[in-house]
CSV table of C-alpha atoms in Angstrom, one decimal:
chain,number,residue,atom,x,y,z
Q,1,MET,CA,11.2,27.3,-23.2
Q,2,GLN,CA,8.9,25.7,-20.6
Q,3,GLY,CA,6.3,23.1,-21.1
Q,4,HIS,CA,3.6,21.4,-19.0
Q,5,GLN,CA,2.9,17.7,-19.7
Q,6,VAL,CA,-0.7,16.6,-19.6
Q,7,GLU,CA,-1.5,12.9,-19.8
Q,8,GLY,CA,-3.3,12.0,-23.0
Q,9,SER,CA,-3.0,15.5,-24.6
Q,10,THR,CA,-1.1,16.2,-27.8
Q,11,LEU,CA,-1.6,19.9,-27.6
Q,12,VAL,CA,0.5,21.1,-24.7
Q,13,SER,CA,1.0,24.7,-23.8
Q,14,THR,CA,4.5,26.2,-23.7
Q,15,THR,CA,6.2,29.5,-22.9
Q,16,HIS,CA,9.0,31.3,-24.6
Q,17,GLU,CA,11.1,34.3,-23.7
Q,18,VAL,CA,11.7,37.4,-25.9
Q,19,GLY,CA,14.0,39.8,-24.2
Q,20,GLU,CA,12.6,40.7,-20.8
Q,21,PHE,CA,9.2,39.2,-21.6
Q,22,VAL,CA,7.7,35.7,-21.2
Q,23,GLU,CA,4.9,34.8,-23.5
Q,24,LEU,CA,2.4,31.8,-23.2
Q,25,ASN,CA,1.6,29.7,-26.2
Q,26,VAL,CA,-1.9,28.6,-25.3
Q,27,GLN,CA,-2.8,25.1,-26.4
Q,28,GLN,CA,-5.8,22.8,-25.7
Q,29,ASP,CA,-4.7,21.8,-22.2
Q,30,VAL,CA,-4.8,25.4,-20.9
Q,31,GLN,CA,-7.9,26.4,-23.0
Q,32,ASP,CA,-9.9,23.6,-21.4
Q,33,SER,CA,-8.7,24.4,-17.9
Q,34,PRO,CA,-11.4,25.8,-15.5
Q,35,LEU,CA,-8.8,28.3,-14.4
Q,36,TYR,CA,-8.5,30.0,-17.8
Q,37,ASN,CA,-10.4,32.4,-20.1
Q,38,GLN,CA,-9.1,34.8,-22.7
Q,39,ASP,CA,-9.7,37.9,-20.6
Q,40,ILE,CA,-7.3,36.8,-17.8
Q,41,ALA,CA,-4.9,35.1,-20.1
Q,42,PRO,CA,-1.4,36.6,-20.3
Q,43,THR,CA,-1.2,39.4,-22.8
Q,44,LYS,CA,0.7,38.8,-26.0
Q,45,ILE,CA,4.0,40.7,-26.5
Q,46,ALA,CA,2.3,42.6,-29.4
Q,47,GLN,CA,-0.4,43.8,-26.8
Q,48,ARG,CA,2.3,45.3,-24.5
Q,49,THR,CA,2.3,48.8,-26.0
Q,50,TRP,CA,2.0,51.2,-23.1
Q,51,HIS,CA,5.0,53.5,-22.7
Q,52,LYS,CA,6.0,55.6,-19.7
Q,53,GLY,CA,3.8,58.5,-20.9
Q,54,ASN,CA,0.8,56.2,-20.9
Q,55,VAL,CA,1.6,55.0,-17.4
Q,56,ALA,CA,2.2,58.6,-16.1
Q,57,ALA,CA,-1.1,59.7,-17.7
Q,58,LEU,CA,-2.9,56.8,-16.0
Q,59,TRP,CA,-1.7,58.0,-12.6
Q,60,VAL,CA,-2.5,61.6,-13.4
Q,61,GLY,CA,-6.0,60.6,-14.5
Q,62,MET,CA,-6.5,58.5,-11.4
Q,63,SER,CA,-5.0,61.0,-8.9
Q,64,ILE,CA,-7.0,64.0,-9.9
Q,65,CYS,CA,-10.4,63.2,-8.3
Q,66,VAL,CA,-12.7,64.5,-5.5
Q,67,PRO,CA,-11.3,62.2,-2.7
Q,68,THR,CA,-7.7,63.4,-3.5
Q,69,TYR,CA,-9.0,67.0,-3.3
Q,70,THR,CA,-10.4,66.4,0.2
Q,71,LEU,CA,-7.4,64.5,1.6
Q,72,GLY,CA,-5.9,67.6,3.2
Q,73,GLY,CA,-9.2,68.3,5.0
Q,74,VAL,CA,-9.4,64.7,6.1
Q,75,LEU,CA,-6.0,64.8,7.7
Q,76,THR,CA,-6.5,68.1,9.5
Q,77,ALA,CA,-10.1,67.2,10.7
Q,78,TYR,CA,-9.8,63.5,11.5
Q,79,PHE,CA,-6.1,63.0,12.1
Q,80,GLY,CA,-5.2,66.1,14.0
Q,81,LEU,CA,-2.5,67.4,11.6
Q,82,SER,CA,-1.7,71.0,10.7
Q,83,VAL,CA,-2.0,72.0,7.0
Q,84,VAL,CA,1.8,71.8,6.4
Q,85,GLU,CA,2.0,68.4,8.2
Q,86,ALA,CA,-0.9,67.1,6.1
Q,87,LEU,CA,0.7,68.1,2.8
Q,88,ILE,CA,4.0,66.7,3.8
Q,89,THR,CA,2.3,63.5,4.9
Q,90,ILE,CA,0.6,63.1,1.6
Q,91,LEU,CA,3.9,63.5,-0.3
Q,92,ILE,CA,5.8,61.1,1.9
Q,93,ALA,CA,3.0,58.5,1.8
Q,94,ASN,CA,2.9,58.5,-2.0
Q,95,LEU,CA,6.7,58.2,-2.2
Q,96,ILE,CA,6.4,55.1,0.1
Q,97,VAL,CA,3.6,53.5,-1.8
Q,98,LEU,CA,5.7,53.7,-5.0
Q,99,ILE,CA,7.8,50.9,-3.6
Q,100,PRO,CA,5.1,48.1,-3.6
Q,101,LEU,CA,3.6,49.7,-6.8
Q,102,THR,CA,6.8,49.3,-8.8
Q,103,LEU,CA,7.7,46.0,-7.3
Q,104,ASN,CA,4.3,44.3,-7.8
Q,105,ALA,CA,4.2,45.7,-11.4
Q,106,PHE,CA,7.3,43.7,-12.4
Q,107,SER,CA,5.5,40.4,-12.8
Q,108,GLY,CA,2.7,41.9,-14.9
Q,109,THR,CA,5.2,43.4,-17.3
Q,110,LYS,CA,7.3,40.3,-17.6
Q,111,TYR,CA,4.6,37.7,-17.8
Q,112,GLY,CA,1.6,39.7,-19.0
Q,113,ILE,CA,-0.6,38.3,-16.1
Q,114,PRO,CA,-3.3,40.2,-14.2
Q,115,PHE,CA,-3.3,40.5,-10.4
Q,116,PRO,CA,-5.5,37.5,-9.5
Q,117,VAL,CA,-3.4,35.1,-11.6
Q,118,LEU,CA,-0.2,36.4,-9.9
Q,119,LEU,CA,-1.9,35.7,-6.5
Q,120,ARG,CA,-2.2,32.0,-7.5
Q,121,SER,CA,1.6,31.6,-6.9
Q,122,SER,CA,1.4,32.9,-3.2
Q,123,PHE,CA,-2.1,31.8,-2.2
Q,124,GLY,CA,-2.9,28.9,-4.5
Q,125,LEU,CA,-4.9,28.4,-7.6
Q,126,TYR,CA,-8.2,28.6,-5.6
Q,127,GLY,CA,-6.9,30.1,-2.4
Q,128,SER,CA,-6.2,33.3,-4.4
Q,129,ASN,CA,-9.9,34.0,-4.4
Q,130,VAL,CA,-9.7,35.1,-0.7
Q,131,PRO,CA,-7.5,38.1,-1.2
Q,132,CYS,CA,-9.0,38.7,-4.6
Q,133,LEU,CA,-12.5,39.1,-3.3
Q,134,ILE,CA,-11.3,41.3,-0.4
Q,135,ARG,CA,-9.6,43.6,-3.0
Q,136,ALA,CA,-12.7,43.4,-5.2
Q,137,PHE,CA,-15.2,44.5,-2.6
Q,138,VAL,CA,-13.0,47.4,-1.5
Q,139,ALA,CA,-12.9,48.5,-5.1
Q,140,CYS,CA,-16.7,48.1,-5.5
Q,141,GLY,CA,-17.2,50.4,-2.4
Q,142,TRP,CA,-14.9,53.0,-3.9
Q,143,PHE,CA,-16.7,52.7,-7.3
Q,144,GLY,CA,-19.9,53.5,-5.5
Q,145,ILE,CA,-18.4,56.5,-3.7
Q,146,GLN,CA,-16.9,57.9,-6.8
Q,147,SER,CA,-20.1,57.4,-8.7
Q,148,LEU,CA,-21.9,59.5,-6.1
Q,149,PHE,CA,-19.5,62.3,-6.7
Q,150,GLY,CA,-19.9,61.9,-10.5
Q,151,GLY,CA,-23.7,61.8,-10.1
Q,152,ILE,CA,-23.6,65.1,-8.2
Q,153,ALA,CA,-21.5,66.7,-11.0
Q,154,CYS,CA,-24.0,65.4,-13.6
Q,155,HIS,CA,-26.9,66.9,-11.6
Q,156,LEU,CA,-25.2,70.3,-11.3
Q,157,LEU,CA,-24.2,70.2,-15.0
Q,158,PHE,CA,-27.8,69.7,-16.1
Q,159,SER,CA,-29.1,72.1,-13.4
Q,160,ALA,CA,-26.9,74.9,-14.8
Q,161,PHE,CA,-29.0,74.9,-18.0
Q,162,SER,CA,-32.4,73.5,-16.9
Q,163,SER,CA,-34.4,74.9,-14.1
Q,164,SER,CA,-36.8,71.9,-14.3
Q,165,TRP,CA,-33.8,69.6,-13.6
Q,166,ALA,CA,-32.6,71.8,-10.8
Q,167,ALA,CA,-36.0,71.6,-9.2
Q,168,LEU,CA,-35.4,67.8,-8.8
Q,169,GLY,CA,-33.1,68.6,-5.9
Q,170,SER,CA,-31.2,65.6,-4.4
Q,171,SER,CA,-33.4,63.2,-6.6
Q,172,GLY,CA,-31.5,64.7,-9.6
Q,173,GLU,CA,-28.3,63.5,-8.0
Q,174,VAL,CA,-29.6,60.0,-7.9
Q,175,TYR,CA,-30.5,60.1,-11.6
Q,176,GLY,CA,-27.1,61.6,-12.3
Q,177,PHE,CA,-25.6,58.7,-10.3
Q,178,PHE,CA,-27.1,56.1,-12.7
Q,179,LEU,CA,-26.1,58.0,-15.8
Q,180,PHE,CA,-22.5,58.3,-14.5
Q,181,TRP,CA,-22.5,54.7,-13.3
Q,182,ALA,CA,-23.5,53.4,-16.8
Q,183,LEU,CA,-20.9,55.6,-18.5
Q,184,ASN,CA,-18.1,54.0,-16.4
Q,185,LEU,CA,-19.2,50.5,-17.2
Q,186,TYR,CA,-19.3,51.3,-20.9
Q,187,VAL,CA,-15.7,52.6,-20.9
Q,188,VAL,CA,-14.3,49.5,-19.2
Q,189,ILE,CA,-16.3,47.1,-21.4
Q,190,LYS,CA,-14.6,48.7,-24.4
Q,191,GLY,CA,-11.3,47.4,-23.1
Q,192,ALA,CA,-7.8,48.4,-22.1
Q,193,ASN,CA,-7.2,50.6,-25.1
Q,194,ALA,CA,-10.3,52.7,-24.3
Q,195,ILE,CA,-8.9,53.3,-20.8
Q,196,LYS,CA,-5.5,54.2,-22.2
Q,197,HIS,CA,-7.0,56.7,-24.7
Q,198,LEU,CA,-9.2,58.2,-21.9
Q,199,GLU,CA,-6.3,58.7,-19.6
Q,200,ASN,CA,-4.0,60.1,-22.4
Q,201,TRP,CA,-6.7,62.6,-23.4
Q,202,SER,CA,-7.8,63.6,-19.9
Q,203,ALA,CA,-4.4,63.8,-18.0
Q,204,PRO,CA,-3.0,67.0,-19.7
Q,205,LEU,CA,-6.5,68.6,-19.6
Q,206,LEU,CA,-6.9,67.9,-15.9
Q,207,LEU,CA,-3.5,69.3,-15.1
Q,208,LEU,CA,-4.3,72.5,-16.9
Q,209,VAL,CA,-7.6,72.8,-15.1
Q,210,GLY,CA,-5.9,72.3,-11.8
Q,211,LEU,CA,-3.3,74.9,-12.5
Q,212,GLY,CA,-6.0,77.3,-13.6
Q,213,LEU,CA,-8.0,76.8,-10.4
Q,214,MET,CA,-4.8,77.3,-8.4
Q,215,PHE,CA,-4.0,80.7,-10.0
Q,216,TRP,CA,-7.7,81.7,-9.7
Q,217,ALA,CA,-7.8,80.9,-6.0
Q,218,LEU,CA,-4.4,82.3,-4.8
Q,219,PRO,CA,-5.3,86.0,-5.1
Q,220,GLN,CA,-8.4,85.3,-2.9
Q,221,ILE,CA,-6.5,84.1,0.2
Q,222,ASN,CA,-3.5,84.7,2.3
Q,223,LEU,CA,-1.4,81.7,1.6
Q,224,SER,CA,0.9,82.2,4.6
Q,225,GLU,CA,-2.1,82.2,6.9
Q,226,VAL,CA,-3.4,79.0,5.4
Q,227,LEU,CA,-0.1,77.2,5.8
Q,228,ALA,CA,0.2,78.5,9.4
Q,229,THR,CA,-3.1,76.8,10.4
Q,230,LYS,CA,-2.3,74.9,13.6
Q,231,ALA,CA,-2.9,71.2,14.2
Q,232,ASN,CA,-6.3,70.1,15.6
Q,233,ARG,CA,-4.9,68.1,18.5
Q,234,PRO,CA,-3.9,68.8,22.2
Q,235,GLU,CA,-0.8,70.9,22.3
Q,236,SER,CA,0.8,68.6,24.9
Q,237,ASP,CA,0.6,65.6,22.6
Q,238,ALA,CA,3.6,64.4,20.6
Q,239,ALA,CA,3.2,64.8,16.8
Q,240,THR,CA,4.7,61.5,15.8
Q,241,PRO,CA,1.7,59.2,16.5
Q,242,TYR,CA,-0.6,61.5,14.6
Q,243,LEU,CA,1.9,61.8,11.7
Q,244,MET,CA,2.3,58.0,11.5
Q,245,ALA,CA,-1.4,57.4,11.5
Q,246,GLY,CA,-1.8,60.0,8.8
Q,247,VAL,CA,1.0,58.4,6.7
Q,248,THR,CA,-0.6,55.0,7.1
Q,249,ALA,CA,-4.0,56.2,6.0
Q,250,MET,CA,-2.5,58.0,3.0
Q,251,VAL,CA,-0.6,54.9,2.0
Q,252,GLY,CA,-3.9,53.1,2.3
Q,253,PHE,CA,-5.4,55.4,-0.3
Q,254,TRP,CA,-3.4,53.6,-3.0
Q,255,ALA,CA,-2.9,50.3,-1.1
Q,256,THR,CA,-5.5,48.9,-3.5
Q,257,LEU,CA,-3.6,49.8,-6.7
Q,258,SER,CA,-0.3,48.6,-5.1
Q,259,LEU,CA,-1.8,45.1,-5.2
Q,260,ASN,CA,-3.5,45.1,-8.6
Q,261,ILE,CA,-1.0,47.2,-10.6
Q,262,PRO,CA,-0.3,44.1,-12.7
Q,263,ASP,CA,-3.7,44.6,-14.2
Q,264,PHE,CA,-2.2,47.6,-16.0
Q,265,SER,CA,1.6,46.8,-16.1
Q,266,ARG,CA,0.7,43.7,-18.2
Q,267,TYR,CA,0.2,46.1,-21.1
Q,268,VAL,CA,3.5,48.1,-20.6
Q,269,LYS,CA,6.4,47.6,-23.1
Q,270,SER,CA,9.3,47.5,-20.5
Q,271,GLN,CA,10.1,47.5,-16.8
Q,272,LYS,CA,11.8,50.9,-17.3
Q,273,ASP,CA,8.6,52.4,-18.7
Q,274,GLN,CA,6.4,51.1,-15.8
Q,275,ILE,CA,8.9,52.4,-13.2
Q,276,ILE,CA,9.5,55.9,-14.8
Q,277,GLY,CA,5.8,56.3,-15.6
Q,278,GLN,CA,4.7,55.7,-12.0
Q,279,VAL,CA,7.4,57.9,-10.5
Q,280,LEU,CA,6.5,60.7,-12.8
Q,281,GLY,CA,2.7,60.3,-12.5
Q,282,LEU,CA,1.9,59.6,-8.9
Q,283,PRO,CA,3.6,61.5,-6.1
Q,284,LEU,CA,3.6,65.1,-7.5
Q,285,THR,CA,0.1,64.8,-8.9
Q,286,MET,CA,-1.3,63.7,-5.5
Q,287,PHE,CA,0.6,66.4,-3.7
Q,288,PHE,CA,-0.5,69.1,-6.1
Q,289,PHE,CA,-4.2,68.2,-6.2
Q,290,ALA,CA,-4.3,67.8,-2.4
Q,291,SER,CA,-2.7,71.2,-2.0
Q,292,LEU,CA,-5.2,72.6,-4.4
Q,293,GLY,CA,-8.0,71.2,-2.2
Q,294,VAL,CA,-6.5,72.9,0.9
Q,295,ILE,CA,-6.2,76.3,-0.9
Q,296,LEU,CA,-9.6,76.2,-2.5
Q,297,THR,CA,-11.3,75.2,0.8
Q,298,SER,CA,-9.7,78.1,2.5
Q,299,ALA,CA,-10.7,80.4,-0.4
Q,300,SER,CA,-14.3,79.2,-0.4
Q,301,THR,CA,-15.3,81.5,2.4
Q,302,VAL,CA,-14.3,84.5,0.3
Q,303,LEU,CA,-15.6,83.1,-2.9
Q,304,VAL,CA,-19.1,81.9,-1.8
Q,305,GLY,CA,-19.5,83.0,1.8
Q,306,GLU,CA,-19.1,79.6,3.4
Q,307,THR,CA,-16.5,76.9,3.9
Q,308,ILE,CA,-16.9,74.0,1.4
Q,309,SER,CA,-14.5,71.1,1.3
Q,310,ASP,CA,-15.3,69.5,-2.0
Q,311,PRO,CA,-14.9,71.1,-5.5
Q,312,ILE,CA,-18.2,70.0,-6.8
Q,313,ASN,CA,-20.4,71.8,-4.3
Q,314,LEU,CA,-17.9,74.8,-4.3
Q,315,ILE,CA,-18.2,75.3,-8.1
Q,316,GLY,CA,-21.9,74.7,-7.9
Q,317,LYS,CA,-22.3,77.8,-5.8
Q,318,ILE,CA,-20.8,80.1,-8.5
Q,319,ASP,CA,-23.4,82.3,-10.2
Q,320,SER,CA,-22.4,81.6,-13.8
Q,321,PRO,CA,-24.2,78.8,-15.7
Q,322,ILE,CA,-21.5,78.6,-18.4
Q,323,LEU,CA,-18.6,78.4,-15.9
Q,324,VAL,CA,-20.5,75.8,-13.7
Q,325,GLY,CA,-21.3,73.8,-16.8
Q,326,VAL,CA,-17.8,73.7,-18.1
Q,327,ALA,CA,-16.4,72.9,-14.6
Q,328,MET,CA,-18.8,70.1,-14.0
Q,329,LEU,CA,-18.0,68.6,-17.4
Q,330,LEU,CA,-14.3,68.6,-16.4
Q,331,ILE,CA,-15.1,67.1,-13.0
Q,332,ILE,CA,-17.1,64.3,-14.7
Q,333,ILE,CA,-14.1,63.5,-17.0
Q,334,ALA,CA,-11.8,63.6,-13.9
Q,335,THR,CA,-14.0,61.2,-11.9
Q,336,LEU,CA,-14.6,59.0,-14.9
Q,337,SER,CA,-10.9,58.6,-15.6
Q,338,THR,CA,-10.3,57.7,-11.9
Q,339,ASN,CA,-13.2,55.4,-11.5
Q,340,SER,CA,-12.8,53.4,-14.7
Q,341,ALA,CA,-9.2,52.5,-14.1
Q,342,ALA,CA,-8.9,52.4,-10.3
Q,343,ASN,CA,-12.2,50.8,-9.3
Q,344,ILE,CA,-13.6,48.7,-12.1
Q,345,VAL,CA,-10.7,47.0,-13.8
Q,346,SER,CA,-9.5,45.2,-10.7
Q,347,PRO,CA,-12.8,43.7,-9.4
Q,348,THR,CA,-13.6,42.7,-13.0
Q,349,ASN,CA,-10.5,40.5,-13.1
Q,350,ASP,CA,-11.0,39.4,-9.5
Q,351,PHE,CA,-14.5,38.1,-10.1
Q,352,GLN,CA,-13.4,36.3,-13.2
Q,353,ASN,CA,-10.8,34.5,-11.2
Q,354,VAL,CA,-13.5,32.9,-9.1
Q,355,ALA,CA,-15.1,31.2,-12.1
Q,356,PRO,CA,-13.3,32.0,-15.4
Q,357,LYS,CA,-15.5,29.8,-17.5
Q,358,PHE,CA,-18.7,31.5,-16.3
Q,359,ILE,CA,-17.5,35.1,-15.7
Q,360,ASN,CA,-15.9,36.8,-18.6
Q,361,GLU,CA,-14.8,40.5,-18.7
Q,362,LYS,CA,-18.2,41.9,-19.6
Q,363,ARG,CA,-20.0,39.9,-16.8
Q,364,GLY,CA,-17.3,40.9,-14.4
Q,365,VAL,CA,-17.8,44.6,-15.2
Q,366,LEU,CA,-21.6,44.2,-14.8
Q,367,LEU,CA,-21.1,42.4,-11.5
Q,368,THR,CA,-18.8,45.1,-10.2
Q,369,GLY,CA,-21.4,47.7,-11.2
Q,370,LEU,CA,-24.2,45.8,-9.4
Q,371,ILE,CA,-22.2,45.4,-6.2
Q,372,GLY,CA,-21.1,49.1,-6.2
Q,373,LEU,CA,-24.7,50.1,-6.7
Q,374,LEU,CA,-25.9,47.9,-3.8
Q,375,MET,CA,-23.1,49.2,-1.5
Q,376,MET,CA,-24.2,52.8,-2.1
Q,377,SER,CA,-28.0,52.1,-2.0
Q,378,TRP,CA,-28.3,53.6,1.5
Q,379,GLU,CA,-27.0,56.9,0.3
Q,380,LEU,CA,-29.2,56.8,-2.8
Q,381,LEU,CA,-32.2,56.1,-0.7
Q,382,LYS,CA,-31.3,58.9,1.6
Q,383,LYS,CA,-31.1,61.3,-1.3
Q,384,MET,CA,-34.5,60.2,-2.4
Q,385,HIS,CA,-35.7,60.9,1.1
Q,386,TRP,CA,-36.9,57.3,1.6
Q,387,ILE,CA,-34.6,56.8,4.6
Q,388,GLU,CA,-32.7,58.9,7.1
Q,389,SER,CA,-29.1,58.5,8.0
Q,390,ASP,CA,-26.4,60.6,9.7
Q,391,VAL,CA,-23.5,58.8,8.0
Q,392,SER,CA,-21.7,61.0,5.5
Q,393,VAL,CA,-19.7,59.6,2.5
Q,394,GLU,CA,-16.7,61.7,3.6
Q,395,SER,CA,-16.6,60.2,7.1
Q,396,LEU,CA,-17.1,56.8,5.6
Q,397,TYR,CA,-14.1,56.8,3.3
Q,398,SER,CA,-11.9,58.6,5.9
Q,399,ASN,CA,-12.5,55.7,8.2
Q,400,TRP,CA,-12.0,53.2,5.4
Q,401,LEU,CA,-8.4,54.4,4.8
Q,402,LEU,CA,-7.1,52.9,8.0
Q,403,GLY,CA,-9.5,49.9,8.0
Q,404,TYR,CA,-8.8,48.4,4.6
Q,405,SER,CA,-5.1,49.2,4.7
Q,406,SER,CA,-4.9,46.7,7.6
Q,407,LEU,CA,-6.3,44.1,5.3
Q,408,LEU,CA,-4.4,44.9,2.1
Q,409,GLY,CA,-0.9,45.4,3.7
Q,410,PRO,CA,-0.3,41.7,4.4
Q,411,ILE,CA,-1.3,40.8,0.8
Q,412,ALA,CA,1.3,43.3,-0.5
Q,413,GLY,CA,4.1,41.9,1.7
Q,414,ILE,CA,3.3,38.3,0.8
Q,415,MET,CA,3.2,39.1,-2.9
Q,416,ILE,CA,6.6,40.8,-2.9
Q,417,VAL,CA,8.4,38.1,-0.9
Q,418,ASP,CA,6.9,35.4,-3.0
Q,419,TYR,CA,7.9,36.9,-6.4
Q,420,PHE,CA,11.3,38.4,-5.6
Q,421,VAL,CA,12.6,36.3,-2.7
Q,422,ILE,CA,11.0,32.8,-2.9
Q,423,ASN,CA,10.6,32.5,-6.7
Q,424,LYS,CA,13.4,35.0,-7.7
Q,425,GLN,CA,11.2,36.5,-10.5
Q,426,GLN,CA,10.7,33.1,-12.1
Q,427,LEU,CA,7.1,31.8,-12.4
Q,428,ASP,CA,5.8,28.6,-14.1
Q,429,LEU,CA,3.3,30.4,-16.4
Q,430,VAL,CA,1.6,27.3,-17.6
Q,431,SER,CA,1.0,26.0,-14.1
Q,432,LEU,CA,-0.7,29.2,-13.1
Q,433,TYR,CA,-3.6,28.1,-15.3
Q,434,LEU,CA,-3.6,24.3,-14.7
Q,435,ARG,CA,-4.1,22.1,-11.7
Q,436,GLY,CA,-1.5,19.5,-10.9
Q,437,GLY,CA,1.5,21.7,-11.7
Q,438,LYS,CA,3.8,23.6,-9.5
Q,439,TYR,CA,1.1,25.5,-7.5
Q,440,ALA,CA,-1.2,24.0,-5.0
Q,441,ASP,CA,-5.0,24.5,-5.0
Q,442,VAL,CA,-4.5,26.3,-1.7
Q,443,ASN,CA,-1.2,27.6,-0.5
Q,444,MET,CA,-1.4,27.3,3.3
Q,445,GLN,CA,1.7,29.3,3.9
Q,446,GLY,CA,0.1,32.3,2.2
Q,447,MET,CA,-3.2,31.8,4.0
Q,448,ILE,CA,-1.5,31.7,7.4
Q,449,ALA,CA,0.7,34.7,6.7
Q,450,PHE,CA,-2.4,36.6,5.8
Q,451,ALA,CA,-4.6,35.4,8.6
Q,452,VAL,CA,-2.2,36.2,11.5
Q,453,PRO,CA,-2.0,40.0,10.8
Q,454,VAL,CA,-5.7,40.2,10.2
Q,455,ALA,CA,-6.4,38.3,13.4
Q,456,LEU,CA,-4.2,40.6,15.4
Q,457,THR,CA,-6.0,43.6,13.8
Q,458,ILE,CA,-9.4,42.2,14.9
Q,459,PHE,CA,-8.0,41.5,18.4
Q,460,THR,CA,-6.7,45.0,18.7
Q,461,LEU,CA,-10.1,46.5,17.6
Q,462,MET,CA,-12.0,44.2,20.0
Q,463,THR,CA,-9.8,44.6,23.1
Q,464,GLY,CA,-8.1,48.0,22.7
Q,465,TYR,CA,-4.7,46.5,23.3
Q,466,MET,CA,-1.8,47.2,20.9
Q,467,ASN,CA,-3.6,50.1,19.2
Q,468,TRP,CA,-0.4,50.9,17.4
Q,469,PHE,CA,-0.8,47.7,15.4
Q,470,TYR,CA,-4.1,49.0,13.9
Q,471,SER,CA,-3.0,52.6,13.6
Q,472,TYR,CA,0.0,51.6,11.5
Q,473,GLY,CA,-1.9,48.8,9.9
Q,474,TRP,CA,-0.5,48.9,6.4
Q,475,PHE,CA,3.1,48.9,7.7
Q,476,THR,CA,2.6,46.3,10.5
Q,477,GLY,CA,0.5,44.1,8.3
Q,478,SER,CA,2.8,44.1,5.3
Q,479,LEU,CA,6.0,43.5,7.3
Q,480,LEU,CA,4.4,40.8,9.5
Q,481,GLY,CA,2.8,39.1,6.6
Q,482,ALA,CA,6.0,39.1,4.6
Q,483,ALA,CA,8.1,37.8,7.6
Q,484,ILE,CA,5.7,34.9,8.3
Q,485,TYR,CA,5.4,33.9,4.7
Q,486,TYR,CA,9.2,33.9,4.3
Q,487,ALA,CA,9.6,31.9,7.6
Q,488,LEU,CA,7.0,29.3,6.5
Q,489,LYS,CA,8.5,28.9,3.1
Q,490,ALA,CA,12.1,28.5,4.5
Q,491,LYS,CA,10.8,25.8,6.9
Q,492,ASP,CA,9.2,24.0,3.9
Q,493,ARG,CA,12.5,24.1,2.0
Q,494,ARG,CA,14.4,22.7,5.1
Q,495,ASN,CA,11.9,19.9,5.4
Q,496,LEU,CA,12.1,19.0,1.8
Q,497,GLY,CA,15.9,19.1,2.0
């Protein structure tokens, strides 16, 4: 049992261990702390009910989405890879990202704490807000992008049965955006159990739909010709730099969740369940749905007479209102299951971390929705024909994959070293919610370890020197951040000794 003494207080919070779990007994000292509210408090052991099937369903639900479908096309068009290279790259990248995912999930399962509270150990009680807000704004951007896809699906669903709605054109997509946007916020406000039930219900359905689409498309194409598609790069160039850049970008696709996985693992019943669930749910689902995207894009010329790289517009071209309606409903479910879990839960917790006494879960969800809306306002205005812009959503998120992985990599490296190497999986749970305990307001070692890789990335972008540092941003950032953090902590220990 651990306690935390507070002068003049007779109600002092303590912790106790039950098996592999640590639980916080919240008393008046922590309840009154400006760093605490009930929504970012550690989960009680009774609340940790998710088993490996729930975790696997979470990943199936998050992986089957429009951006995953387009990944093969992104790698072939923007990264110069062949179709086979692109698919292998996606599989390898998702096997790699399992490492930080499973490692960073450990603390959530053991202590029941969300991502921003865990960051207080490595960045400080208030310093944690820097990486939290970076993660939050990336998620808000993704929330906006996914809501655009969901809005298009809503528009096509209504258009299949209403000619007056179809006549709205791109304005109908805007109205669909707001409908889908509100539906996402509603699911998350309902809480973790609502997300669990959504993922459990949607995961097997989405897998069956994916298999159905695969069997539907295969007779329409020559699979060997698709797989033989050559790389879109100069023949004299070595393949390795292109492959490494592709792997880095694909790792970046889930670099966000590799940080905030404690937001979900805090509800899991054992470390074994979180590990097995993630291994079963992530790599093969990503590989399968990205492969489906490559096959259906190739089949689109035969099916509808033109090459279409996203499933929403492809299905929307089919001349069958019933088929289009059912397909759009399934795409809405798929996008909802991804967006709710991957892009709202984390920023909701991150914004609460800034001011827990003023921002609770509901306000955090609404703030996430507002920022996501503002970040996509340019695209909505373009669809309403109020502004003109040549920037496409697809090119936007393909450029993001490398960009934000350079920011998130150092955070992942610092978190892993802090929890497993420096603290040896032992946290002072009470001190994570109270000033004056084990953790400083700002942990300068964490700040420096984060700032140096980010500064090098900015230097590379501005000068053109050391392009490899940016191209392999997640790997270079995570390794350098981890090494600097370990060195600074080791120096601290020597000075104290």
